[in-house]
Tab-separated table of C-alpha atoms (C1' of nucleotides) in Angstrom:
chain	number	residue	atom	x	y	z
D	4	MET	CA	-0.005	0.260	-0.055
D	5	THR	CA	2.672	2.061	1.024
D	6	GLY	CA	5.260	1.121	-1.928
D	7	LYS	CA	6.161	4.313	-3.851
D	8	GLN	CA	5.140	4.076	-7.230
D	9	PHE	CA	8.189	3.759	-10.573
D	10	THR	CA	8.581	7.242	-11.458
D	11	SER	CA	10.916	8.661	-14.043
D	12	VAL	CA	11.368	12.179	-15.644
D	13	TRP	CA	11.116	10.028	-18.569
D	14	LEU	CA	8.096	8.461	-17.584
D	15	HIS	CA	6.142	12.034	-18.067
D	16	GLU	CA	5.629	14.987	-20.407
D	17	PRO	CA	7.749	18.056	-19.553
D	18	ARG	CA	5.630	21.023	-18.354
D	19	LYS	CA	4.277	22.588	-21.840
D	20	ALA	CA	7.372	25.845	-22.420
D	21	THR	CA	4.273	27.510	-24.253
D	22	THR	CA	5.152	31.061	-23.310
D	23	PRO	CA	8.808	31.712	-23.793
D	24	GLN	CA	9.035	33.787	-20.953
D	25	GLY	CA	10.717	32.086	-17.414
D	26	ARG	CA	13.315	29.983	-17.261
D	27	SER	CA	13.940	26.784	-19.173
D	28	ARG	CA	14.544	23.326	-18.216
D	29	GLU	CA	17.682	23.047	-20.517
D	30	GLU	CA	19.206	26.422	-19.021
D	31	ILE	CA	18.414	25.105	-14.840
D	32	VAL	CA	20.602	21.258	-16.189
D	33	ALA	CA	23.277	22.783	-17.949
D	34	ALA	CA	23.436	25.332	-14.508
D	35	ALA	CA	23.314	21.927	-12.304
D	36	LEU	CA	25.521	20.373	-14.604
D	37	GLU	CA	27.878	23.394	-13.721
D	38	LEU	CA	27.852	23.016	-10.145
D	39	LEU	CA	28.192	19.463	-9.864
D	40	ASP	CA	31.930	19.040	-12.441
D	41	ALA	CA	32.656	21.938	-9.834
D	42	GLU	CA	31.537	20.717	-6.310
D	43	GLY	CA	29.976	17.272	-6.661
D	44	LEU	CA	26.790	16.384	-5.927
D	45	ASP	CA	26.906	17.223	-2.299
D	46	GLY	CA	27.599	20.405	-3.968
D	47	LEU	CA	24.285	20.346	-5.470
D	48	SER	CA	21.848	22.170	-3.277
D	49	MET	CA	18.305	23.091	-4.717
D	50	ARG	CA	19.284	26.278	-2.906
D	51	LYS	CA	22.682	27.081	-4.546
D	52	LEU	CA	20.544	25.893	-7.600
D	53	GLY	CA	18.355	28.551	-7.405
D	54	ALA	CA	20.915	31.181	-6.119
D	55	LYS	CA	22.570	30.627	-9.097
D	56	LEU	CA	19.563	31.352	-12.037
D	57	ARG	CA	19.233	34.230	-9.677
D	58	ALA	CA	16.427	32.884	-8.205
D	59	GLY	CA	14.261	31.560	-5.465
D	60	ALA	CA	14.599	27.590	-4.730
D	61	THR	CA	11.346	26.456	-4.792
D	62	SER	CA	10.576	27.787	-7.869
D	63	LEU	CA	12.821	25.239	-9.190
D	64	TYR	CA	9.726	23.024	-8.500
D	65	TRP	CA	8.121	24.935	-11.644
D	66	TYR	CA	9.933	22.494	-14.451
D	67	VAL	CA	10.836	20.003	-12.364
D	68	ALA	CA	9.344	17.220	-10.031
D	69	ASN	CA	11.985	16.790	-7.407
D	70	LYS	CA	15.637	16.532	-6.970
D	71	ASP	CA	15.966	13.050	-8.019
D	72	GLU	CA	14.050	13.962	-11.866
D	73	LEU	CA	16.651	17.262	-12.455
D	74	LEU	CA	19.482	14.145	-11.560
D	75	GLU	CA	18.139	12.293	-14.007
D	76	LEU	CA	18.091	15.204	-16.439
D	77	ALA	CA	21.403	15.893	-15.705
D	78	TYR	CA	22.716	12.287	-15.604
D	79	ASP	CA	21.768	11.952	-19.381
D	80	ASP	CA	23.433	14.627	-20.593
D	81	ILE	CA	26.715	13.208	-19.728
D	82	TRP	CA	26.532	10.497	-22.078
D	83	GLY	CA	26.089	12.807	-25.018
D	84	GLU	CA	29.978	13.358	-24.545
D	85	LEU	CA	30.382	9.399	-25.707
D	86	VAL	CA	32.165	8.894	-28.734
D	87	THR	CA	30.086	6.288	-30.846
D	88	PRO	CA	32.275	5.090	-34.274
D	89	ASP	CA	30.326	3.648	-36.524
D	90	PRO	CA	30.583	0.044	-36.745
D	91	GLU	CA	30.777	-0.685	-40.448
D	92	VAL	CA	32.822	1.255	-41.038
D	93	ILE	CA	35.587	0.557	-38.776
D	94	GLY	CA	33.990	-3.146	-37.649
D	95	TRP	CA	32.539	-3.883	-34.383
D	96	ARG	CA	35.368	-4.834	-32.453
D	97	ASP	CA	36.915	-1.463	-32.246
D	98	THR	CA	33.366	0.493	-32.223
D	99	VAL	CA	32.885	-1.151	-28.820
D	100	SER	CA	36.242	-0.877	-27.406
D	101	VAL	CA	36.720	2.956	-28.556
D	102	MET	CA	33.313	2.813	-26.648
D	103	ALA	CA	34.509	1.536	-24.091
D	104	HIS	CA	37.159	3.991	-23.292
D	105	SER	CA	35.313	6.824	-24.354
D	106	MET	CA	32.659	5.301	-21.154
D	107	ARG	CA	35.342	5.206	-19.068
D	108	GLN	CA	36.521	9.442	-19.783
D	109	VAL	CA	32.667	10.333	-19.268
D	110	ILE	CA	32.545	8.696	-15.877
D	111	LEU	CA	36.206	10.375	-14.729
D	112	ARG	CA	35.320	13.361	-16.200
D	113	HIS	CA	32.126	13.466	-14.080
D	114	PRO	CA	32.811	11.858	-10.866
D	115	TRP	CA	29.618	12.276	-9.533
D	116	SER	CA	27.699	10.172	-11.961
D	117	ALA	CA	29.207	7.183	-10.443
D	118	ASP	CA	27.387	7.866	-7.227
D	119	LEU	CA	24.488	7.990	-9.687
D	120	LEU	CA	24.487	4.646	-10.882
D	121	GLY	CA	23.438	2.535	-8.242
D	122	ARG	CA	20.366	4.681	-7.291
D	123	LEU	CA	19.211	6.510	-10.778
D	124	PRO	CA	17.778	4.007	-13.730
D	125	ALA	CA	18.719	5.150	-17.149
D	126	LEU	CA	15.928	5.355	-19.019
D	127	GLY	CA	16.817	9.256	-20.886
D	128	PRO	CA	17.655	9.256	-24.843
D	129	HIS	CA	21.134	9.513	-24.838
D	130	SER	CA	21.965	6.155	-22.954
D	131	LEU	CA	19.350	4.425	-24.995
D	132	ALA	CA	21.175	5.959	-28.067
D	133	PHE	CA	24.453	4.517	-26.723
D	134	THR	CA	23.049	1.369	-25.974
D	135	ASP	CA	21.300	1.098	-29.361
D	136	ARG	CA	24.503	2.225	-30.898
D	137	MET	CA	26.183	-0.579	-28.847
D	138	SER	CA	23.856	-3.097	-29.941
D	139	GLN	CA	24.145	-2.389	-33.534
D	140	ALA	CA	28.015	-2.936	-33.273
D	141	PHE	CA	26.957	-6.374	-32.000
D	142	ARG	CA	24.606	-7.712	-34.107
D	143	LEU	CA	26.889	-6.908	-36.761
D	144	ALA	CA	29.323	-9.061	-35.232
D	145	GLY	CA	26.892	-11.321	-35.301
D	146	PHE	CA	25.266	-11.760	-32.331
D	147	THR	CA	21.472	-12.672	-32.863
D	148	GLY	CA	18.360	-11.919	-30.023
D	149	MET	CA	18.955	-11.903	-26.396
D	150	ASP	CA	22.570	-12.540	-26.985
D	151	ILE	CA	22.912	-8.988	-28.262
D	152	ASP	CA	21.701	-7.550	-25.445
D	153	PHE	CA	23.888	-9.846	-23.486
D	154	ALA	CA	26.725	-8.672	-24.818
D	155	ASN	CA	25.848	-5.317	-24.389
D	156	ALA	CA	25.571	-5.582	-21.095
D	157	THR	CA	28.597	-7.639	-20.054
D	158	LEU	CA	30.800	-4.845	-21.526
D	159	THR	CA	28.765	-2.218	-20.294
D	160	GLY	CA	29.094	-3.836	-16.654
D	161	TYR	CA	32.547	-4.372	-17.327
D	162	VAL	CA	33.463	-1.172	-17.684
D	163	LEU	CA	31.019	0.448	-15.090
D	164	GLY	CA	32.334	-1.632	-12.568
D	165	MET	CA	35.979	-1.230	-13.055
D	166	THR	CA	35.401	2.906	-12.436
D	167	ILE	CA	33.468	3.471	-10.035
D	168	PRO	CA	35.590	1.988	-7.512
D	169	GLU	CA	38.547	4.188	-9.669
D	170	VAL	CA	35.988	7.173	-8.579
D	171	ALA	CA	35.814	6.144	-5.254
D	172	TRP	CA	39.808	6.051	-4.832
D	173	ASN	CA	39.942	9.389	-6.316
D	174	ASN	CA	37.606	11.013	-4.089
D	175	SER	CA	39.717	10.041	-1.327
D	176	MET	CA	43.242	11.297	-2.900
D	177	THR	CA	43.921	14.549	-3.586
D	178	SER	CA	47.069	16.138	-4.227
D	179	GLN	CA	47.804	16.824	-0.629
D	180	VAL	CA	47.644	13.613	0.029
D	181	ASP	CA	51.362	12.064	1.461
D	182	GLN	CA	51.984	9.232	-1.100
D	183	ALA	CA	54.856	7.639	1.148
D	184	GLN	CA	52.884	8.001	3.995
D	185	LEU	CA	49.786	6.601	2.157
D	186	ARG	CA	51.617	3.891	0.688
D	187	GLU	CA	53.065	2.637	4.401
D	188	THR	CA	49.622	2.135	6.082
D	189	VAL	CA	48.374	0.641	3.474
D	190	VAL	CA	51.008	-1.964	3.635
D	191	ARG	CA	50.769	-2.561	7.162
D	192	ILE	CA	46.911	-3.153	6.435
D	193	ALA	CA	47.772	-5.550	3.967
D	194	ALA	CA	50.685	-6.766	6.048
D	195	ASP	CA	48.652	-10.093	7.135
D	196	TYR	CA	47.935	-10.988	2.988
D	197	PRO	CA	51.412	-11.936	1.917
D	198	GLY	CA	50.411	-12.540	-1.880
D	199	LEU	CA	49.331	-8.606	-1.719
D	200	ARG	CA	51.725	-7.633	0.097
D	201	ASP	CA	54.274	-8.456	-1.478
D	202	ARG	CA	52.261	-7.453	-4.943
D	203	LEU	CA	52.084	-4.063	-3.685
D	204	ALA	CA	55.891	-3.686	-3.067
D	205	GLY	CA	56.746	-4.274	-6.025
D	206	ASN	CA	54.509	-1.945	-7.505
D	207	THR	CA	56.514	1.182	-5.991
D	208	ASP	CA	57.936	2.647	-9.223
D	209	GLN	CA	54.694	2.696	-11.103
D	210	ASP	CA	52.897	5.612	-12.156
D	211	PRO	CA	49.415	4.930	-10.572
D	212	ARG	CA	47.809	6.202	-13.240
D	213	LEU	CA	49.118	4.541	-16.128
D	214	VAL	CA	48.436	1.039	-13.769
D	215	ARG	CA	45.016	2.026	-14.601
D	216	GLU	CA	45.531	2.318	-17.863
D	217	LEU	CA	47.077	-1.179	-18.295
D	218	CYS	CA	44.485	-2.836	-16.209
D	219	PHE	CA	41.790	-1.732	-17.855
D	220	ASP	CA	43.218	-2.357	-20.877
D	221	PHE	CA	43.975	-5.760	-19.847
D	222	GLY	CA	40.445	-6.606	-18.530
D	223	LEU	CA	38.534	-4.915	-22.243
D	224	VAL	CA	41.030	-7.240	-23.779
D	225	SER	CA	40.272	-10.074	-22.260
D	226	VAL	CA	35.878	-9.362	-22.425
D	227	LEU	CA	36.307	-9.252	-25.978
D	228	ASP	CA	37.816	-12.231	-26.868
D	229	GLY	CA	35.511	-13.806	-24.461
D	230	LEU	CA	32.736	-12.706	-25.900
D	231	GLU	CA	34.297	-12.784	-29.848
D	232	ALA	CA	34.811	-16.901	-28.783
D	233	ARG	CA	31.389	-16.919	-28.840
D	234	LEU	CA	30.849	-16.396	-32.303
D	235	ALA	CA	33.252	-19.082	-33.169
D	236	LYS	CA	30.876	-21.881	-31.747
Z	10	MET	CA	45.995	24.203	0.660
Z	11	THR	CA	42.163	23.786	1.234
Z	12	GLY	CA	42.561	20.041	0.038
Z	13	LYS	CA	41.506	17.057	2.563
Z	14	GLN	CA	43.631	14.608	3.266
Z	15	PHE	CA	42.987	10.757	2.573
Z	16	THR	CA	41.327	9.475	5.627
Z	17	SER	CA	39.751	6.493	6.316
Z	18	VAL	CA	38.259	4.416	9.317
Z	19	TRP	CA	41.115	1.809	8.536
Z	20	LEU	CA	44.158	3.793	8.534
Z	21	HIS	CA	44.047	4.829	11.900
Z	22	GLU	CA	43.520	2.747	15.722
Z	23	PRO	CA	39.812	3.116	16.832
Z	24	ARG	CA	39.174	4.478	20.718
Z	25	LYS	CA	41.370	1.819	23.123
Z	26	ALA	CA	38.296	0.427	24.986
Z	27	THR	CA	40.054	-0.424	28.002
Z	28	THR	CA	37.082	0.115	30.235
Z	29	PRO	CA	34.329	-2.488	29.397
Z	30	GLN	CA	31.630	-0.132	30.066
Z	31	GLY	CA	29.948	2.073	27.772
Z	32	ARG	CA	28.727	1.181	24.200
Z	33	SER	CA	31.295	-0.712	21.427
Z	34	ARG	CA	32.399	-0.506	17.651
Z	35	GLU	CA	30.380	-3.760	17.370
Z	36	GLU	CA	27.582	-3.054	18.615
Z	37	ILE	CA	26.403	0.591	16.804
Z	38	VAL	CA	28.439	-1.059	13.793
Z	39	ALA	CA	25.614	-3.700	13.916
Z	40	ALA	CA	22.641	-1.576	14.433
Z	41	ALA	CA	23.338	0.607	11.496
Z	42	LEU	CA	23.475	-2.590	9.498
Z	43	GLU	CA	19.714	-3.621	10.924
Z	44	LEU	CA	18.919	0.522	9.997
Z	45	LEU	CA	20.838	-0.080	6.754
Z	46	ASP	CA	19.168	-2.944	5.236
Z	47	ALA	CA	15.561	-1.978	6.871
Z	48	GLU	CA	15.252	1.218	5.449
Z	49	GLY	CA	18.051	1.631	3.032
Z	50	LEU	CA	21.414	4.220	3.018
Z	51	ASP	CA	18.718	7.361	3.561
Z	52	GLY	CA	17.461	5.386	6.684
Z	53	LEU	CA	20.268	5.986	8.310
Z	54	SER	CA	20.823	8.688	10.055
Z	55	MET	CA	22.934	9.568	13.412
Z	56	ARG	CA	20.068	10.333	15.480
Z	57	LYS	CA	17.782	7.238	14.658
Z	58	LEU	CA	20.682	5.210	15.248
Z	59	GLY	CA	21.458	6.846	18.195
Z	60	ALA	CA	18.020	6.691	19.243
Z	61	LYS	CA	17.478	2.991	18.452
Z	62	LEU	CA	20.726	2.572	21.035
Z	63	ARG	CA	18.730	4.748	23.235
Z	64	ALA	CA	21.209	7.107	23.411
Z	65	GLY	CA	22.025	10.788	22.404
Z	66	ALA	CA	22.735	10.849	18.905
Z	67	THR	CA	26.092	12.726	19.126
Z	68	SER	CA	27.708	9.843	21.775
Z	69	LEU	CA	28.218	7.726	18.757
Z	70	TYR	CA	30.674	10.752	18.015
Z	71	TRP	CA	32.877	8.855	20.567
Z	72	TYR	CA	33.403	5.933	18.825
Z	73	VAL	CA	33.621	7.060	15.180
Z	74	ALA	CA	34.682	9.807	13.835
Z	75	ASN	CA	32.419	10.627	11.157
Z	76	LYS	CA	28.922	9.471	9.582
Z	77	ASP	CA	31.607	8.200	6.232
Z	78	GLU	CA	33.833	5.964	9.106
Z	79	LEU	CA	30.593	4.428	9.687
Z	80	LEU	CA	29.389	3.639	7.009
Z	81	GLU	CA	33.308	2.598	6.005
Z	82	LEU	CA	32.885	0.136	8.917
Z	83	ALA	CA	29.201	-1.567	8.169
Z	84	TYR	CA	30.233	-1.769	4.498
Z	85	ASP	CA	33.187	-4.072	5.064
Z	86	ASP	CA	31.702	-6.390	7.137
Z	87	ILE	CA	28.651	-7.341	4.367
Z	88	TRP	CA	31.884	-9.093	2.520
Z	89	GLY	CA	32.230	-11.382	5.982
Z	90	GLU	CA	29.170	-13.774	4.091
Z	91	LEU	CA	30.906	-14.125	0.862
Z	92	VAL	CA	31.334	-17.408	0.141
Z	93	THR	CA	35.167	-18.204	-0.289
Z	94	PRO	CA	35.812	-21.560	-2.052
Z	95	ASP	CA	38.983	-23.303	-1.354
Z	96	PRO	CA	40.729	-23.516	-5.616
Z	97	GLU	CA	42.915	-26.012	-4.488
Z	98	VAL	CA	39.879	-28.613	-4.168
Z	99	ILE	CA	37.773	-27.643	-6.475
Z	100	GLY	CA	39.590	-25.289	-9.134
Z	101	TRP	CA	40.585	-22.008	-9.805
Z	102	ARG	CA	37.566	-21.279	-12.357
Z	103	ASP	CA	34.564	-23.000	-9.870
Z	104	THR	CA	36.168	-20.813	-6.982
Z	105	VAL	CA	36.121	-17.330	-8.787
Z	106	SER	CA	32.319	-18.308	-10.143
Z	107	VAL	CA	31.333	-19.090	-6.912
Z	108	MET	CA	32.942	-16.071	-5.606
Z	109	ALA	CA	31.353	-13.721	-8.341
Z	110	HIS	CA	27.967	-15.253	-8.004
Z	111	SER	CA	28.239	-14.597	-3.826
Z	112	MET	CA	29.016	-10.835	-4.637
Z	113	ARG	CA	26.190	-10.324	-6.674
Z	114	GLN	CA	23.997	-12.068	-4.384
Z	115	VAL	CA	25.824	-9.862	-1.464
Z	116	ILE	CA	24.910	-6.319	-3.171
Z	117	LEU	CA	21.526	-7.538	-3.782
Z	118	ARG	CA	21.099	-8.733	-0.251
Z	119	HIS	CA	22.214	-4.918	1.155
Z	120	PRO	CA	21.030	-2.658	-1.882
Z	121	TRP	CA	22.524	0.450	0.044
Z	122	SER	CA	26.228	-0.988	-0.444
Z	123	ALA	CA	25.615	-0.363	-3.805
Z	124	ASP	CA	25.650	3.244	-3.274
Z	125	LEU	CA	28.566	3.279	-1.534
Z	126	LEU	CA	31.220	1.576	-4.343
Z	127	GLY	CA	31.457	5.178	-6.189
Z	128	ARG	CA	32.458	6.925	-2.614
Z	129	LEU	CA	33.782	5.260	-0.541
Z	130	PRO	CA	37.298	2.892	-0.553
Z	131	ALA	CA	37.320	-0.901	0.040
Z	132	LEU	CA	40.168	-0.912	2.257
Z	133	GLY	CA	38.308	-3.302	5.422
Z	134	PRO	CA	39.590	-6.750	6.529
Z	135	HIS	CA	37.054	-8.351	4.824
Z	136	SER	CA	37.222	-6.573	1.663
Z	137	LEU	CA	41.920	-7.232	1.563
Z	138	ALA	CA	40.918	-11.093	2.401
Z	139	PHE	CA	38.279	-11.345	-0.440
Z	140	THR	CA	40.596	-10.435	-2.681
Z	141	ASP	CA	43.559	-12.235	-1.350
Z	142	ARG	CA	41.409	-15.827	-1.958
Z	143	MET	CA	40.655	-14.028	-5.359
Z	144	SER	CA	44.139	-13.731	-5.842
Z	145	GLN	CA	45.420	-17.009	-4.527
Z	146	ALA	CA	43.084	-18.616	-7.447
Z	147	PHE	CA	44.526	-16.732	-10.331
Z	148	ARG	CA	47.794	-17.672	-9.471
Z	149	LEU	CA	46.886	-21.288	-9.408
Z	150	ALA	CA	45.089	-20.717	-12.891
Z	151	GLY	CA	48.734	-19.392	-13.702
Z	152	PHE	CA	48.619	-15.633	-13.525
Z	153	THR	CA	51.625	-13.579	-12.419
Z	154	GLY	CA	52.590	-10.404	-10.998
Z	155	MET	CA	50.560	-7.947	-11.417
Z	156	ASP	CA	48.150	-10.383	-14.122
Z	157	ILE	CA	46.874	-11.739	-10.461
Z	158	ASP	CA	45.879	-7.747	-10.195
Z	159	PHE	CA	44.730	-7.504	-13.405
Z	160	ALA	CA	42.506	-10.449	-13.930
Z	161	ASN	CA	41.003	-10.225	-9.988
Z	162	ALA	CA	40.053	-6.035	-10.958
Z	163	THR	CA	38.344	-7.461	-14.788
Z	164	LEU	CA	36.016	-10.506	-12.451
Z	165	THR	CA	34.904	-8.054	-9.686
Z	166	GLY	CA	34.925	-5.208	-12.012
Z	167	TYR	CA	32.265	-7.244	-13.957
Z	168	VAL	CA	30.315	-8.109	-11.234
Z	169	LEU	CA	29.965	-4.687	-9.562
Z	170	GLY	CA	29.279	-3.420	-12.969
Z	171	MET	CA	26.393	-6.025	-13.743
Z	172	THR	CA	24.858	-5.632	-10.166
Z	173	ILE	CA	25.021	-1.888	-9.866
Z	174	PRO	CA	22.420	-0.955	-11.820
Z	175	GLU	CA	20.533	-3.374	-11.647
Z	176	VAL	CA	19.862	-2.478	-7.869
Z	177	ALA	CA	19.365	1.127	-9.298
Z	178	TRP	CA	16.699	-0.797	-11.005
Z	179	ASN	CA	15.223	-2.912	-7.850
Z	180	ASN	CA	14.746	0.489	-6.665
Z	181	SER	CA	12.511	1.637	-8.886
Z	182	MET	CA	10.540	-0.499	-9.091
Z	183	THR	CA	8.120	-1.986	-6.431
Z	184	SER	CA	5.373	-4.991	-6.471
Z	185	GLN	CA	3.085	-1.612	-6.630
Z	186	VAL	CA	4.043	-1.273	-9.807
Z	187	ASP	CA	1.572	-1.791	-12.577
Z	188	GLN	CA	3.720	-3.897	-15.076
Z	189	ALA	CA	1.901	-3.678	-18.092
Z	190	GLN	CA	1.588	0.660	-17.786
Z	191	LEU	CA	5.531	-0.029	-17.066
Z	192	ARG	CA	6.168	-2.099	-20.156
Z	193	GLU	CA	4.528	0.547	-22.437
Z	194	THR	CA	5.750	3.837	-21.544
Z	195	VAL	CA	9.161	1.587	-22.027
Z	196	VAL	CA	8.026	0.429	-25.309
Z	197	ARG	CA	7.274	4.162	-26.098
Z	198	ILE	CA	10.522	5.729	-24.861
Z	199	ALA	CA	12.075	3.441	-27.146
Z	200	ALA	CA	10.006	3.430	-30.916
Z	201	ASP	CA	13.080	5.375	-32.089
Z	202	TYR	CA	15.221	2.916	-31.857
Z	203	PRO	CA	14.438	0.161	-33.691
Z	204	GLY	CA	17.064	-3.177	-32.308
Z	205	LEU	CA	15.977	-2.011	-29.451
Z	206	ARG	CA	12.058	-1.697	-29.449
Z	207	ASP	CA	11.913	-4.892	-31.168
Z	208	ARG	CA	14.266	-7.287	-28.783
Z	209	LEU	CA	11.868	-5.476	-25.941
Z	210	ALA	CA	8.594	-6.694	-27.211
Z	211	GLY	CA	9.668	-9.939	-28.204
Z	212	ASN	CA	10.332	-10.254	-24.756
Z	213	THR	CA	7.238	-9.964	-23.327
Z	214	ASP	CA	6.836	-13.406	-21.689
Z	215	GLN	CA	10.148	-13.579	-19.871
Z	216	ASP	CA	10.884	-13.827	-16.288
Z	217	PRO	CA	13.109	-10.734	-15.465
Z	218	ARG	CA	14.400	-12.227	-12.686
Z	219	LEU	CA	15.337	-15.239	-14.509
Z	220	VAL	CA	16.865	-13.396	-17.569
Z	221	ARG	CA	19.234	-11.586	-15.568
Z	222	GLU	CA	20.501	-14.326	-14.182
Z	223	LEU	CA	20.599	-15.401	-18.283
Z	224	CYS	CA	22.441	-12.526	-18.846
Z	225	PHE	CA	24.973	-12.645	-15.847
Z	226	ASP	CA	25.854	-16.133	-16.583
Z	227	PHE	CA	26.476	-15.072	-19.929
Z	228	GLY	CA	28.837	-12.083	-19.002
Z	229	LEU	CA	30.346	-14.601	-16.377
Z	230	VAL	CA	30.931	-17.024	-18.683
Z	231	SER	CA	32.224	-14.691	-21.306
Z	232	VAL	CA	35.126	-13.312	-19.074
Z	233	LEU	CA	36.369	-16.045	-17.659
Z	234	ASP	CA	36.737	-17.936	-21.085
Z	235	GLY	CA	38.577	-14.201	-21.982
Z	236	LEU	CA	40.715	-14.712	-19.276
Z	237	GLU	CA	41.266	-18.240	-19.693
Z	238	ALA	CA	42.227	-17.339	-22.831
Z	239	ARG	CA	45.359	-15.186	-21.745
Z	240	LEU	CA	47.276	-18.604	-19.995
Z	241	ALA	CA	47.152	-20.640	-23.228
Z	242	LYS	CA	49.398	-17.652	-25.200
K	24	DA	C1'	1.455	30.993	-16.275
K	25	DC	C1'	5.861	31.401	-13.414
K	26	DC	C1'	7.660	32.685	-8.852
K	27	DT	C1'	8.290	34.116	-3.709
K	28	DG	C1'	8.420	33.099	1.191
K	29	DA	C1'	7.828	31.077	4.725
K	30	DA	C1'	7.479	27.444	7.620
K	31	DC	C1'	8.116	21.815	8.293
K	32	DA	C1'	10.608	18.711	9.384
K	33	DC	C1'	14.322	16.553	8.827
K	34	DC	C1'	19.909	16.906	8.439
K	35	DG	C1'	25.865	15.835	10.634
K	36	DT	C1'	28.649	17.709	13.345
K	37	DT	C1'	31.223	21.124	17.406
K	38	DC	C1'	31.259	21.942	21.959
K	39	DA	C1'	30.957	22.794	26.615
K	40	DA	C1'	28.944	20.653	30.409
K	41	DG	C1'	27.656	16.977	32.768
K	42	DT	C1'	28.939	12.316	35.400
G	2	DA	C1'	35.926	7.635	30.263
G	3	DC	C1'	31.607	8.616	28.762
G	4	DC	C1'	27.635	10.734	27.514
G	5	DT	C1'	24.448	15.260	27.287
G	6	DG	C1'	21.806	19.117	25.340
G	7	DA	C1'	21.980	23.081	23.035
G	8	DA	C1'	23.250	25.232	18.547
G	9	DC	C1'	25.296	25.979	13.984
G	10	DA	C1'	24.544	25.535	9.045
G	11	DC	C1'	22.737	23.336	6.235
G	12	DC	C1'	19.277	20.496	3.959
G	13	DG	C1'	14.327	18.917	0.048
G	14	DT	C1'	9.814	19.504	-0.082
G	15	DT	C1'	4.881	22.028	0.672
G	16	DC	C1'	2.179	25.287	0.009
G	17	DA	C1'	-0.799	29.820	-0.002
G	18	DA	C1'	-0.092	34.023	-1.583
G	19	DG	C1'	1.222	37.028	-5.279
G	20	DT	C1'	1.705	38.882	-10.168
DNA sequence: ACCTGAACACCGTTCAAGT
DNA sequence: ACCTGAACACCGTTCAAGT
């Protein structure tokens, strides 16, 4: 009885903007994005956003039902930044590979999006366009029926799962952190796990950004190899 | 100058519990877990938790520096529920496969954890023990050096990325939702994407829970095949 | 049609004060 | 050593009232 209904910005029409006066959704979402990129998810409050638009905080509720809907709009927007090659031109494997790297970059560029992935369903037009384009590549590869969606979910799952904790890690670090001290504490924590400890110790001289790139590529190639192997059967 | 330092519960000793009087961290974390499981991430507030423990909200700050540290503690706890087979007994591939399924179940059982993955680094003992066990399996498989960690990251990345959006989806749904109406709206949204639309339409008769299981297995097998292929080279 | 301000019911956290 | 209450600086959202 008390269960909330399923709701989403994408499930109902926006208020008609028949009159050219007043603000617009686009304007509001653009301002929200600026705030999110500059200050993170906690930096976006309805009051701050109102102030930025030189308006009362509560005036926003005329354009948007609540804050979650606003976040859904902002969230969909960033997927418009994705690079989506044409699989007919460069082939399916390069297409999805480029898309995977591009996805990772979008999330790293907008770290607040990592927090939203586990909270809001992605039903916006940019998300769908992206899914559609990736499906096209997998169909071209030779997948059929539900396997197209499965391959899709496998690859995007890999990218998200690899990138989300990377954001969490970046969040906790800043340039202010004493790297040497951090390393020392991590090693102390890992002391009980010999394998882990030894590999951490052997890593001292590596650039962490580079290591993460290598790791991402390693996994991406593995996932794609695994998917390709299915086609041969 | 203003950058926050890297901090984590795991990086400093807890306040010594030399005296047996007063509350304990364990007690507090256990109560927090109950609240989280029952009411989700938003259901946990310091005031509510204090009330549940028949204490003032602010008394908790004697045991824990802030709410994030409390969440780190709760978050690490759930990974203690993981099934971790012995790779020496059942082989590496079955081991990591069982662990992958177990991970997914833990997240689905504690949906609030999905929100935390992008926010807090996982440095607790349960997380480390889990990583260590999985590394052991991959070493047994034949991986060496950094490839052990890469294989690890690839598999756990896949599981997280597959499961986090599943939680987001579950969050938005309740038993109250009119499935027929939802389907109709989704199809309307997907109208512009023929491939997507057709596959959605063809899916009508499937149990969504079952489809997600199939999808997870499809991806898991693909990822493991891809990793296994590396060993042959 | 659009915007405002006041008000409600919350937050996390600090801190001086108590025992 | 442990706990309290008051206080500060915030939240999202509703709603009657304005233009």
